[in-house]
Short mmCIF file of C-alpha atoms in Angstrom, two decimals:
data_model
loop_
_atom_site.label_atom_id
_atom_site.label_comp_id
_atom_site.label_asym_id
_atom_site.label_seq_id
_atom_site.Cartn_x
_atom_site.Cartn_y
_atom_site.Cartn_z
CA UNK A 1 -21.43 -0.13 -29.72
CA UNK A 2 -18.18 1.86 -30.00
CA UNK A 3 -16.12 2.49 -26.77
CA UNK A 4 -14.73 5.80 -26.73
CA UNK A 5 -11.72 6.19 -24.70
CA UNK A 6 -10.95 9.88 -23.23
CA UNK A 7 -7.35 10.72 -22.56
CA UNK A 8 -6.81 12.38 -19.25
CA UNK A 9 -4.53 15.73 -19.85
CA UNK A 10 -5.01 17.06 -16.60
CA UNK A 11 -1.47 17.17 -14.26
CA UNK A 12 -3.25 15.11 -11.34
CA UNK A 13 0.07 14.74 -9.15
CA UNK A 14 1.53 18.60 -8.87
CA UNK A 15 3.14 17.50 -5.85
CA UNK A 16 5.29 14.03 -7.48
CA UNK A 17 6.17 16.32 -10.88
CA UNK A 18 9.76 16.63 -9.50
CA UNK A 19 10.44 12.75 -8.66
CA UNK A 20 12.95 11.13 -11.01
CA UNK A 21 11.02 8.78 -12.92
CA UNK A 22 10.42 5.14 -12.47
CA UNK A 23 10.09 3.25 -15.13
CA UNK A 24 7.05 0.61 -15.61
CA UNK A 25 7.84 -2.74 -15.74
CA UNK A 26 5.78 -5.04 -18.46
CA UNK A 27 2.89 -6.35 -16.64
CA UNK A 28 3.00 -10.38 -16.82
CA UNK A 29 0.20 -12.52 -18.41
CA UNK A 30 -1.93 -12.93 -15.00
CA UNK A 31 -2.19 -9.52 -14.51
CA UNK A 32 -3.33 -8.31 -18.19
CA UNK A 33 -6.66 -7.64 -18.45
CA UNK A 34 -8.73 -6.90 -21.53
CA UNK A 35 -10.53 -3.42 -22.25
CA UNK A 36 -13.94 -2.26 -21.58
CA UNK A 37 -16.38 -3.06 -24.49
CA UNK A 38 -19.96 -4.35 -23.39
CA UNK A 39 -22.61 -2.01 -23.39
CA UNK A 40 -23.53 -2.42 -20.17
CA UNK A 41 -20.20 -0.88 -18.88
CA UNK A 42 -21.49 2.19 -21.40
CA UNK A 43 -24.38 2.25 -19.69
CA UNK A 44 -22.63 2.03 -16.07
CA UNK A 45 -20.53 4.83 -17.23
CA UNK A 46 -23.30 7.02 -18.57
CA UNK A 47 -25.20 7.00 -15.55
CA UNK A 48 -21.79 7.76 -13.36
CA UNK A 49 -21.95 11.22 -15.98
CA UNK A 50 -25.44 11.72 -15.75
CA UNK A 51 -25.79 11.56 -11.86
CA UNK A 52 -22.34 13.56 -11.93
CA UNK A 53 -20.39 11.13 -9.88
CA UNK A 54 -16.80 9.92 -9.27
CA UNK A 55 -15.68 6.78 -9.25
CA UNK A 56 -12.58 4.81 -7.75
CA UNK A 57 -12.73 2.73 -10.66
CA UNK A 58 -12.02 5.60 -13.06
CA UNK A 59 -10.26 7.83 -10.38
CA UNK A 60 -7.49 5.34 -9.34
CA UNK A 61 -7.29 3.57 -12.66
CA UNK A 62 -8.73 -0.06 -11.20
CA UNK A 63 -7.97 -2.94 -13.69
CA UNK A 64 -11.40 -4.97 -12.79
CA UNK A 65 -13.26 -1.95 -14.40
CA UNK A 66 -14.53 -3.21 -17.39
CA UNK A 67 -15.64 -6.44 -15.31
CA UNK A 68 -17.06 -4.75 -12.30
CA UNK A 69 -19.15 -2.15 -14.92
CA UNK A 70 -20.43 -4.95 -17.00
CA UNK A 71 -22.02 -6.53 -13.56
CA UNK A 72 -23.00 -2.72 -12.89
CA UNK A 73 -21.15 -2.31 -9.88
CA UNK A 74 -19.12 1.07 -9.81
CA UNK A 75 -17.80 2.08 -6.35
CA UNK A 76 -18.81 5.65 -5.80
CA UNK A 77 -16.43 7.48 -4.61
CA UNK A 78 -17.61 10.92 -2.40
CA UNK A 79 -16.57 14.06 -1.44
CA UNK A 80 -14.90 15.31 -4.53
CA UNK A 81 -12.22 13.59 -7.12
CA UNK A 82 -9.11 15.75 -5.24
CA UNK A 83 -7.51 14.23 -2.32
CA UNK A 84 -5.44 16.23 0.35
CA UNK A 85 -3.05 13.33 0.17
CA UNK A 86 -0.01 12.99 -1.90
CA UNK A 87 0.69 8.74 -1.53
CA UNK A 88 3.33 7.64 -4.05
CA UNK A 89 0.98 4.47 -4.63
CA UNK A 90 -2.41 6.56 -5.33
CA UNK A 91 -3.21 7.54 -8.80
CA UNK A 92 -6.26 9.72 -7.57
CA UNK A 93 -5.56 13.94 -7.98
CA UNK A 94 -3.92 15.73 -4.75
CA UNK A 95 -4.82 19.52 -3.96
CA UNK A 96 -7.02 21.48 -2.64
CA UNK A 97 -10.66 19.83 -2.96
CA UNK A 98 -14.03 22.03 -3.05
CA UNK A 99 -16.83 22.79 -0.77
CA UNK A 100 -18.75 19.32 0.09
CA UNK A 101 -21.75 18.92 -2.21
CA UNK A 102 -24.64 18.94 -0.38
CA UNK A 103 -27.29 16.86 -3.04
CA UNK A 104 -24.65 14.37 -3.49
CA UNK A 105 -26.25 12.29 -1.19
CA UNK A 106 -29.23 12.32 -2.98
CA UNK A 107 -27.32 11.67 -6.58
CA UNK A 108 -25.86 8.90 -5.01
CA UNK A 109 -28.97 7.05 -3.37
CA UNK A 110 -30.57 7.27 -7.43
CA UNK A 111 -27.56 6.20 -8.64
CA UNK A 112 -27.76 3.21 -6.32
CA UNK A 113 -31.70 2.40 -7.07
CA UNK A 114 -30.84 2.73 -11.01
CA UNK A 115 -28.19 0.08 -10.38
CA UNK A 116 -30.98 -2.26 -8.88
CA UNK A 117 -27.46 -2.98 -6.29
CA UNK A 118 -28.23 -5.23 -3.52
CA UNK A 119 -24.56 -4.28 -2.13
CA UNK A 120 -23.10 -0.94 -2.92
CA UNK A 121 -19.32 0.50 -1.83
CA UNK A 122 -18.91 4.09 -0.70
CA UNK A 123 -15.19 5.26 -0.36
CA UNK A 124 -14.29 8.80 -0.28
CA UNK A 125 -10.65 11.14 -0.85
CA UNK A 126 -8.68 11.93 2.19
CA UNK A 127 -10.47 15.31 3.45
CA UNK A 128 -7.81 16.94 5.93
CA UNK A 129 -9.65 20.61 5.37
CA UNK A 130 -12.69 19.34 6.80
CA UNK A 131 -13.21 19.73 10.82
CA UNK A 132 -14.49 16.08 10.86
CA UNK A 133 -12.42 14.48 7.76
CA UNK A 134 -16.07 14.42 5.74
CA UNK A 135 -17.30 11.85 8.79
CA UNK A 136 -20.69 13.59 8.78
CA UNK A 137 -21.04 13.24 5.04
CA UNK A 138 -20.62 9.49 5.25
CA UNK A 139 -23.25 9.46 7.48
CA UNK A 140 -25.75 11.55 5.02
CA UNK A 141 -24.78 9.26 2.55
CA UNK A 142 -25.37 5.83 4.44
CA UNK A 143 -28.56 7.31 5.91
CA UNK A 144 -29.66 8.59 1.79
CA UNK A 145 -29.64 5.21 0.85
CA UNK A 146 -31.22 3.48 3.09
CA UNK A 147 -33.89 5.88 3.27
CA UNK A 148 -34.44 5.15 -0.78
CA UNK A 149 -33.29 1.06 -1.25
CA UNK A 150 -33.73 0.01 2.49
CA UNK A 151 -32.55 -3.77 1.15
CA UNK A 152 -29.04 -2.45 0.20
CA UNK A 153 -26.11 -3.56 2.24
CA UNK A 154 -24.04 -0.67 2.57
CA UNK A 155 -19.83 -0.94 2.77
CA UNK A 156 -18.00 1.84 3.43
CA UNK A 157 -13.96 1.83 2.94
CA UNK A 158 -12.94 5.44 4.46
CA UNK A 159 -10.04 7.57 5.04
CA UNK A 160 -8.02 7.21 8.62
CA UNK A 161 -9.92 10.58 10.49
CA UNK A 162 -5.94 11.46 11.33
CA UNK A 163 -6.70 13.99 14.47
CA UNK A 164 -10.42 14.39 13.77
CA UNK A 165 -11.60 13.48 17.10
CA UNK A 166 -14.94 11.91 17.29
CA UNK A 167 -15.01 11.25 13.80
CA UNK A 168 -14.84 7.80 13.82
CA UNK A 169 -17.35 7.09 16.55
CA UNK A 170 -19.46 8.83 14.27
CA UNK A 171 -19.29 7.07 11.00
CA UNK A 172 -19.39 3.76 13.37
CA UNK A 173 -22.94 4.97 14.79
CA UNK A 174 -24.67 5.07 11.12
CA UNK A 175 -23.32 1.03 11.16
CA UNK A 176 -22.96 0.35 7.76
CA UNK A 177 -22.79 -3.20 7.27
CA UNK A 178 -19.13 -3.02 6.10
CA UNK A 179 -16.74 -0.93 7.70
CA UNK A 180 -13.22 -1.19 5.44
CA UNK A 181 -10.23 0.97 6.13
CA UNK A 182 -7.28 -0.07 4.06
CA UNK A 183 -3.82 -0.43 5.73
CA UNK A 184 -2.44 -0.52 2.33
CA UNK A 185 1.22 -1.54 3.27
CA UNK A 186 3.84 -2.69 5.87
CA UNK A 187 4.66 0.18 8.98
CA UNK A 188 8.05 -0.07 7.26
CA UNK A 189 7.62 1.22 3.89
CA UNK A 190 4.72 4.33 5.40
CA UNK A 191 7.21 6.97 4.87
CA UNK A 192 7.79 6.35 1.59
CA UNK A 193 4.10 5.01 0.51
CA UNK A 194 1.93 6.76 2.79
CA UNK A 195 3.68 10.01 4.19
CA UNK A 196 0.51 11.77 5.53
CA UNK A 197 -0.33 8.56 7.45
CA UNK A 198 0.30 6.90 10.21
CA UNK A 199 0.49 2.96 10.87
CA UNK A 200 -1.12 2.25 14.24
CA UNK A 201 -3.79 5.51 13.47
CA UNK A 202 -5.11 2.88 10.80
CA UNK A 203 -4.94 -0.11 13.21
CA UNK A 204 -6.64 1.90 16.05
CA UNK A 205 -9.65 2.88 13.50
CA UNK A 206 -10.56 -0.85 13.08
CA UNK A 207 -10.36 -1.34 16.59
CA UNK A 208 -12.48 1.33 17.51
CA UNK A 209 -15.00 0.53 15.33
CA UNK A 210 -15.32 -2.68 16.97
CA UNK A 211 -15.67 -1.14 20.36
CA UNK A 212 -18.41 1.36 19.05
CA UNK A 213 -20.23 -1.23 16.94
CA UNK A 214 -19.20 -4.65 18.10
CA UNK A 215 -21.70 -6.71 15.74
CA UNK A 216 -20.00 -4.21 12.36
CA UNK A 217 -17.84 -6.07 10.26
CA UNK A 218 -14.75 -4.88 9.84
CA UNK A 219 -12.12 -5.38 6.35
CA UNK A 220 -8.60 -3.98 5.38
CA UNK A 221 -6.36 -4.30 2.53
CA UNK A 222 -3.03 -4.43 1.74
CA UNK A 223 -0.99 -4.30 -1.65
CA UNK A 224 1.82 -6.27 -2.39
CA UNK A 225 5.27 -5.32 -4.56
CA UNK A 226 6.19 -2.27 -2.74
CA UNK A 227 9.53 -4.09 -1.24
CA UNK A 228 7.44 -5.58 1.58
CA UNK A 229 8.53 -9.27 2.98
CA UNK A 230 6.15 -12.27 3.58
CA UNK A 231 7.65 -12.13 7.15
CA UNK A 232 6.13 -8.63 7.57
CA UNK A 233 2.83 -9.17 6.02
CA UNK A 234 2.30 -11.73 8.77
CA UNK A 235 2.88 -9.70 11.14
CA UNK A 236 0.49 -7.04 9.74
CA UNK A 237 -2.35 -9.56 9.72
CA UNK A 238 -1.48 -10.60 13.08
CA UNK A 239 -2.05 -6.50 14.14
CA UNK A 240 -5.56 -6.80 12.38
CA UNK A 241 -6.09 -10.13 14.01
CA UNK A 242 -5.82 -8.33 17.46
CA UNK A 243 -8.24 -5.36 16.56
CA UNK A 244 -10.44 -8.54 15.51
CA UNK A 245 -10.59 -7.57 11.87
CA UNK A 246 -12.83 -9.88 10.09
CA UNK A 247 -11.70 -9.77 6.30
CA UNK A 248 -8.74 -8.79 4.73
CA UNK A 249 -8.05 -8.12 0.80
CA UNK A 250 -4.40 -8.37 -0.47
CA UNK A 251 -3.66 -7.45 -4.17
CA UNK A 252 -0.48 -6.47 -6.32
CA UNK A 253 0.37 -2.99 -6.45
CA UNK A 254 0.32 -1.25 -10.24
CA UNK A 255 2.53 1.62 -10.95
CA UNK A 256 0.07 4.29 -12.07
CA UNK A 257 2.81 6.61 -13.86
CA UNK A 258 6.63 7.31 -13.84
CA UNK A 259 6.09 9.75 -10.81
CA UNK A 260 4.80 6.64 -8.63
CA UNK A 261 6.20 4.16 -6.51
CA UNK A 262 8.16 0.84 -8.58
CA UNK A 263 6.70 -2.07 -8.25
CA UNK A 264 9.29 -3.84 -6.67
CA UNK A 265 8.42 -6.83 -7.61
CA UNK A 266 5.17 -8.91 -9.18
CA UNK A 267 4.12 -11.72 -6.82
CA UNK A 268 3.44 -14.99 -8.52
CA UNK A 269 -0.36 -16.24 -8.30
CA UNK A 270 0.85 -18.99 -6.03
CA UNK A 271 2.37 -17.01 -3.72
CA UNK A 272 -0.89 -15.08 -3.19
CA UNK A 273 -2.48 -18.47 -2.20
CA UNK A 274 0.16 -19.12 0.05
CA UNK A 275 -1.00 -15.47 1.68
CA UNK A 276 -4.79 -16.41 1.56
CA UNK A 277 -3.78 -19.61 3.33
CA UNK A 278 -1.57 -17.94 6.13
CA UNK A 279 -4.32 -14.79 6.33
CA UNK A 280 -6.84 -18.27 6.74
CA UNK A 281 -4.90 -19.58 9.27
CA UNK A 282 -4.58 -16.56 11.41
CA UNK A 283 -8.76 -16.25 12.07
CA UNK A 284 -9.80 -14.03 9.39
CA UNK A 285 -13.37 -14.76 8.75
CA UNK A 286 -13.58 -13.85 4.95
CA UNK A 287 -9.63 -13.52 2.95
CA UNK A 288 -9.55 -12.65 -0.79
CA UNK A 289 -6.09 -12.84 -2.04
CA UNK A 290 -4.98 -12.77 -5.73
CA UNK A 291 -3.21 -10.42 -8.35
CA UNK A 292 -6.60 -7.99 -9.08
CA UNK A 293 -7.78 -8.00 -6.29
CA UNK A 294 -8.79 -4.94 -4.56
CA UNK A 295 -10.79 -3.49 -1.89
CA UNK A 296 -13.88 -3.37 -3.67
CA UNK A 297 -13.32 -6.71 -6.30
CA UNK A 298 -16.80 -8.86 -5.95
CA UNK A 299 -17.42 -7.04 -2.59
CA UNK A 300 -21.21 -8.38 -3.04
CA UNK A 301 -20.36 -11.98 -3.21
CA UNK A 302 -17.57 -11.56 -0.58
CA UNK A 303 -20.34 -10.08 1.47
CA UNK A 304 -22.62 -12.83 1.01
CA UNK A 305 -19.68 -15.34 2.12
CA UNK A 306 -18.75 -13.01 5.24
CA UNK A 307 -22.32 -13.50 6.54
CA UNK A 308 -21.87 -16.84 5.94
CA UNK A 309 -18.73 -17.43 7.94
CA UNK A 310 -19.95 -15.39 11.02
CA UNK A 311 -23.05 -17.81 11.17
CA UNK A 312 -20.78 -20.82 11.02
CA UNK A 313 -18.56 -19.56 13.51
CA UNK A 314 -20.89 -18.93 16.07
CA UNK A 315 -22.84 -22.53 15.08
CA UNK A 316 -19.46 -24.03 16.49
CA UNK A 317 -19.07 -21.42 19.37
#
C-alpha cells in the first residue's frame, strides 16, 4: 500500500513570521529516521481521521511516528490542534483555539478500545482561555476511558495550569497512573524557549501532584541542544529529584522550521548515556535518555519498567 504524504500549507506560527530565519543544520546519521510505510501506520492514521482526532505525533512533527503507528500507539492529543502558546521550540499551531468539544471524550475512549492499548498517553495544547486551563476536560477524558477499557493504564503529560488555581488538584484527583509535565529546558534559556512559562510553576506542579496523590507517578522531560550545559541539566534533575519526580525523559531538540529555535548543538549518543547515568545516579526510578527520545517514546514498556522499579525499591526499603 501507497503512503500518501499531505503537505501542510497552513501558516501555523503567525506569531514567529517576523523572526530572522535560522537555518537547519543536516541532521547526523543517529538521528535520521526512515518514513512511514507499513500499513498498520495507515491504519493508525485512518482511525486518528475517522474518530476526528489530533495527534502530537502529527501536530509537533515527532520523528518515532512511523515506529510508534506501526505498534499502534498514537498519543492523542485533546482540546483542539491550536495552542495559546507561542514556544520557539513547539511546532504545534498558536492562536486562538475553539470551544472544548464535548463528545471528544467519547471519540477518544473508542479510539483507545480500537487500538486494543493496554497503555494510552493523553497530552493536550496550552488552554490559557479556559477558567481551569482544560483541567476538567482531562478529567472527562481519564474518567471516558476507564469507564470503556477499565485495564488501560492511563498517562497524562499536561500543560503547567499557569494561575488556574485548583486546577491541578483536580487533574491529580482523577489519578491517572502517569502524571508527566515536561520541564522542557534549563530556567536559563525560558525566556527565549518558553516565554509564556515559568520555571519553578513547572517544578511546583510535580510537587503538588505528589502531595495530592502521593502513590501517582510522576515524569518530566527535557530536550537537549538549545545552548543548555551538562552542569545545568544536573541541576535541573536535582530540582525534580526534590519534588520526588520518579522518571525523567531527555531527548535532542529538532528545529521544526526557520522561524524556530537553532539547535545549538546535536549531542553525541554517548553523551546521552553519560545523562541517563548521572539522571540514574541522582534517584530517578525509571530514566530514558537518547537522541529520539521523547515524552511519549515506548511509554508502555517504560511503564511496565516504572512499576517494576517502585516494587524493587520498596523490597529493599
Amino acid at each position: 500500500m501507497a503512503t500518501r504524504i499531505e503537505i501542510d500549507h497552513r501558516v501555523r506560527h503567525p506569531e514567529k513570521q517576523g523572526r530572522p530565519d535560522n537555518p537547519i543544520s543536516r541532521k547526523p546519521a543517529w538521528i535520521r529516521v526512515k518514513a512511514p510505510t507499513s500499513a498498520t501506520y495507515n491504519e493508525t492514521r485512518e482511525l486518528m481521521r475517522e474518530q476526528k482526532l489530533t495527534t502530537v505525533c502529527e501536530e509537533a512533527a515527532c520523528p518515532n511516528i512511523g515506529e510508534c503507528w506501526t505498534h499502534r500507539h498514537a498519543t492523542m492529543m485533546i482540546m483542539g490542534e491550536i495552542c495559546t502558546r507561542g514556544c520557539s521550540f513547539c511546532n504545534v499551531s498558536t492562536g486562538m483555539p475553539a470551544a472544548l468539544d464535548a463528545d471528544e471524550p467519547r471519540r477518544v475512549a473508542e479510539a483507545v478500545a480500537q487500538l486494543k492499548l493496554r497503555h494510552v498517553v493523553i497530552t493536550s495544547v496550552d488552554r490559557d482561555d479556559l477558567a481551569d486551563g482544560g483541567a476538567g476536560h482531562f478529567v472527562a477524558v481519564i474518567e471516558t476511558i476507564r469507564g470503556l477499557t477499565p485495564d488501560v493504564t492511563i498517562e497524562i503529560l499536561t500543560p503547567d495550569f499557569l494561575r488556574k488555581p485548583g486546577a491541578i488538584e483536580t487533574v491529580a484527583r482523577a489519578r491517572p497512573d502517569v502524571f508527566n509535565h515536561n520541564l522542557e529546558t534549563v530556567p536559563r534559556l525560558y525566556p527565549a524557549i518558553r516565554p509564556g512559562a515559568r520555571y519553578y510553576q513547572s517544578l511546583r506542579l510535580l510537587d503538588r501532584v505528589k502531595q495530592v496523590e502521593p502513590k501517582s507517578f510522576t515524569k518530566s522531560g527535557l530536550m537537549v541542544g538549545l545552548g543548555e550545559t551538562k552542569a545545568e541539566i544536573g541541576q535541573v534533575m536535582d530540582d525534580l529529584r526534590i519534588a520526588d519526580v520518579d522518571f525523567i525523559t531527555i531527548g535532542q531538540y529538532l528545529q521544526p522550521t526557520v522561524k524556530h529555535a537553532a539547535v545549538e548543538r546535536f549531542w553525541t549518543p554517548e553523551e546521552f548515556e553519560e545523562l541517563a547515568a548521572m539522571a540514574r545516579a541522582k534517584g530517578f526510578l525509571q530514566v530514558s535518555a537518547t537522541p529520539l527520545t521523547r515524552s511519549s517514546y515506548h511509554a508502555d514498556a517504560d511503564f511496565a519498567e516504572l512499576k517494576a522499579a517502585r516494587l524493587k525499591k520498596l523490597a529493599a526499603a
